[in-house]
Amino acid sequence: MTLSEPLIPIVCGNEVLTEGSDGVGRTFDPATGQAIANVAMAGEMEAEKAVRAAREAFDNGPWRKMRPFERGRILARIGEIMLERRDEIVRKECADSGKPKRDAYWEVDCSARFFEFYAGAADKLQGSSIPLGPGWTDWTVKEPIGVSLHIIPWNYPFQLIARGVAPALTAGCAVIIKPSQETPVTAYEFVKICQEAGLPDGLVNLVPGRGSVVGDHLARHRGVDQITFTGSVSTGQRVLAAAASHTIPCSMELGGKSPQILFEDADMDGALKIIAGGVFTHCGQVCNAGTRLLVQRSVHNSAVERLHVMASAMTLGAGIDDPDMGPLISSAHRKDVEAYYDLAGKEGELLLGAETPKDATLADGAFVRPALVVGASNATRVAREEIFGPVLTVISFDTVDEAVELANDSPFGLVAGVHTTNINKALTLSERLRVGQVWINAFSVGLDVEFPFGGFKQSGFGREKGLEALAAYQQVKNVCVRHA
Ligand code: NAD
């Protein structure tokens, strides 16, 4: 079989390894089931090499000796090259992850924005001066934390690498990237762009491979100083235990079951479009997908009817053809999602959207139909568990208090959407919702890198994006002087 992409190697400093001690794997196009690239699978030996390269770059390399504005220029250049190469990266990402083309363009543009944003912050990482009275001078310095490990999921691989690596490099760290086995292709593009922009060797290292092998080994490694993990709650718990074995800090960006709260006084045309986009983007495989619709009883039936019409009109297809919805990541994941469809029929009523097209070109892909679940209570599994598929569970409420109670009655707390034309009601809800982000009459601004993102409860801890993200990659050192 001819593979459309070159082999995805392991990169440890300036060494590029086309084979790993865990063999050679493959990555597949979920729209066709075809293999698109071979992948060098890192094992413990390559993990050791990656740590050595990152340590050397951090402890003795030129990065920390450069002036901050010089670092900023290289970071800005990384963002520029991403934009120059966006068509090529989009093509690869559509094939590897299955997402529609417009979504892949968003992913690359957002990645470039992270580098633009943090490049501008590189020479503004100031400490503070603390008054202790006459005879004393005290100040703080923000130092890089060291070698930072980035464990990445498959849904937005390029963007999630950029989201963590840009602030880590800005703070002065060296990084090791462990991409998902499902989507390693654009991770290598990311590394090549960093090299081309002039980033010193060893600052960005790439170790594709199995999470339970190379991911676990790295998470336990004493040469790693910090971990940014993005993925599921159960894997996050394993990574936390590994990090605890050598007492290093972690940022945990985990799953969600985010509510979108629709009041009867909302601008329905605008709100329903936002709600559908909030749940069906990338086939529902989005951590902050708004998968629970809490709707005021008086507008429940009309909202469901209109959403069902919208879901039924959605086109399915390969990401590169830019359909409304691409496939799920794999046929194994499709089985998991379909099991929830069966469950939904028992816990409530399952209303499916567009029929899978009979088109033979889609027969081998991991396609599912978008789904609405009505009549299931907030206590059911379809209302509580992260399905990571295009399933919207609709639950009605009568009062503001009930809406807040339902929204907060979840193991997760990532984001929430509020749809109402009453700003007092919206602001009251923003105070009472236990989530990391509240959207009012919106569910994204697109390319939103400027403000913080992260979870309450099982959605994790630590904050990505915005200036807040830098703190994860810094240590605060206090210097105190007594003088005569
Ligand atoms: P996952 O937890 O299965 O895998 C995530 C990463 O962890 C992969 O690279 C995997 O190889 C690695 N891994 C697996 N076992 C490991 C171990 N023992 N030690 C170290 N690493 C290990 O998640 P996934 O299926 O790739 O992604 C979907 C999940 O990611 C969903 O739960 C979604 O909500 C979450 N997610 C969260 C955010 C966020 O910002 N909060 C963003 C995107 C995705």
mmCIF file of N, CA, C and O in Angstrom, residues 263 265 400 404 418 420-432 440-441:
data_model
loop_
_atom_site.group_PDB
_atom_site.id
_atom_site.type_symbol
_atom_site.label_atom_id
_atom_site.label_comp_id
_atom_site.label_asym_id
_atom_site.label_seq_id
_atom_site.Cartn_x
_atom_site.Cartn_y
_atom_site.Cartn_z
ATOM 1 N N PHE A 263 -33.173 29.987 27.667
ATOM 2 C CA PHE A 263 -34.373 30.558 28.287
ATOM 3 C C PHE A 263 -35.392 30.937 27.215
ATOM 4 O O PHE A 263 -35.027 31.187 26.060
ATOM 5 N N ASP A 265 -36.842 33.609 26.753
ATOM 6 C CA ASP A 265 -36.707 34.960 26.209
ATOM 7 C C ASP A 265 -35.480 35.115 25.299
ATOM 8 O O ASP A 265 -35.090 36.226 24.944
ATOM 9 N N VAL A 400 -35.087 29.687 37.124
ATOM 10 C CA VAL A 400 -33.643 29.952 37.089
ATOM 11 C C VAL A 400 -32.919 29.037 38.093
ATOM 12 O O VAL A 400 -31.879 28.442 37.772
ATOM 13 N N VAL A 404 -29.872 26.354 37.276
ATOM 14 C CA VAL A 404 -28.547 26.368 37.907
ATOM 15 C C VAL A 404 -28.261 25.024 38.571
ATOM 16 O O VAL A 404 -27.155 24.465 38.450
ATOM 17 N N VAL A 418 -25.143 30.351 28.226
ATOM 18 C CA VAL A 418 -26.414 30.888 28.719
ATOM 19 C C VAL A 418 -27.027 31.693 27.576
ATOM 20 O O VAL A 418 -26.367 32.584 27.021
ATOM 21 N N THR A 420 -30.105 34.103 26.740
ATOM 22 C CA THR A 420 -31.218 34.911 27.221
ATOM 23 C C THR A 420 -30.993 36.355 26.769
ATOM 24 O O THR A 420 -29.835 36.770 26.572
ATOM 25 N N THR A 421 -32.079 37.105 26.632
ATOM 26 C CA THR A 421 -31.906 38.529 26.323
ATOM 27 C C THR A 421 -31.932 39.373 27.601
ATOM 28 O O THR A 421 -31.838 40.594 27.545
ATOM 29 N N ASN A 422 -32.073 38.704 28.763
ATOM 30 C CA ASN A 422 -32.118 39.415 30.043
ATOM 31 C C ASN A 422 -30.707 39.392 30.670
ATOM 32 O O ASN A 422 -30.266 38.376 31.203
ATOM 33 N N ILE A 423 -30.001 40.521 30.592
ATOM 34 C CA ILE A 423 -28.596 40.545 31.025
ATOM 35 C C ILE A 423 -28.466 40.319 32.540
ATOM 36 O O ILE A 423 -27.501 39.700 32.997
ATOM 37 N N ASN A 424 -29.462 40.771 33.328
ATOM 38 C CA ASN A 424 -29.379 40.530 34.780
ATOM 39 C C ASN A 424 -29.407 39.037 35.077
ATOM 40 O O ASN A 424 -28.633 38.532 35.893
ATOM 41 N N LYS A 425 -30.301 38.342 34.384
ATOM 42 C CA LYS A 425 -30.399 36.891 34.585
ATOM 43 C C LYS A 425 -29.082 36.223 34.159
ATOM 44 O O LYS A 425 -28.547 35.361 34.855
ATOM 45 N N ALA A 426 -28.548 36.661 33.019
ATOM 46 C CA ALA A 426 -27.309 36.058 32.508
ATOM 47 C C ALA A 426 -26.160 36.256 33.495
ATOM 48 O O ALA A 426 -25.388 35.329 33.784
ATOM 49 N N LEU A 427 -26.050 37.464 34.059
ATOM 50 C CA LEU A 427 -24.938 37.729 34.978
ATOM 51 C C LEU A 427 -25.112 36.972 36.290
ATOM 52 O O LEU A 427 -24.140 36.499 36.883
ATOM 53 N N THR A 428 -26.365 36.832 36.732
ATOM 54 C CA THR A 428 -26.604 36.036 37.950
ATOM 55 C C THR A 428 -26.147 34.598 37.714
ATOM 56 O O THR A 428 -25.485 33.986 38.555
ATOM 57 N N LEU A 429 -26.486 34.071 36.545
ATOM 58 C CA LEU A 429 -26.062 32.697 36.254
ATOM 59 C C LEU A 429 -24.541 32.597 36.199
ATOM 60 O O LEU A 429 -23.957 31.624 36.671
ATOM 61 N N SER A 430 -23.906 33.603 35.617
ATOM 62 C CA SER A 430 -22.440 33.532 35.509
ATOM 63 C C SER A 430 -21.800 33.431 36.893
ATOM 64 O O SER A 430 -20.759 32.803 37.058
ATOM 65 N N GLU A 431 -22.457 34.044 37.902
ATOM 66 C CA GLU A 431 -21.919 33.953 39.275
ATOM 67 C C GLU A 431 -22.155 32.578 39.890
ATOM 68 O O GLU A 431 -21.382 32.118 40.715
ATOM 69 N N ARG A 432 -23.246 31.919 39.482
ATOM 70 C CA ARG A 432 -23.637 30.694 40.190
ATOM 71 C C ARG A 432 -23.188 29.400 39.506
ATOM 72 O O ARG A 432 -23.259 28.328 40.106
ATOM 73 N N ILE A 440 -22.120 33.874 27.299
ATOM 74 C CA ILE A 440 -23.465 34.445 27.293
ATOM 75 C C ILE A 440 -23.820 34.809 25.856
ATOM 76 O O ILE A 440 -23.136 35.619 25.218
ATOM 77 N N ASN A 441 -24.868 34.169 25.343
ATOM 78 C CA ASN A 441 -25.316 34.355 23.950
ATOM 79 C C ASN A 441 -24.188 34.096 22.956
ATOM 80 O O ASN A 441 -24.085 34.762 21.914
#
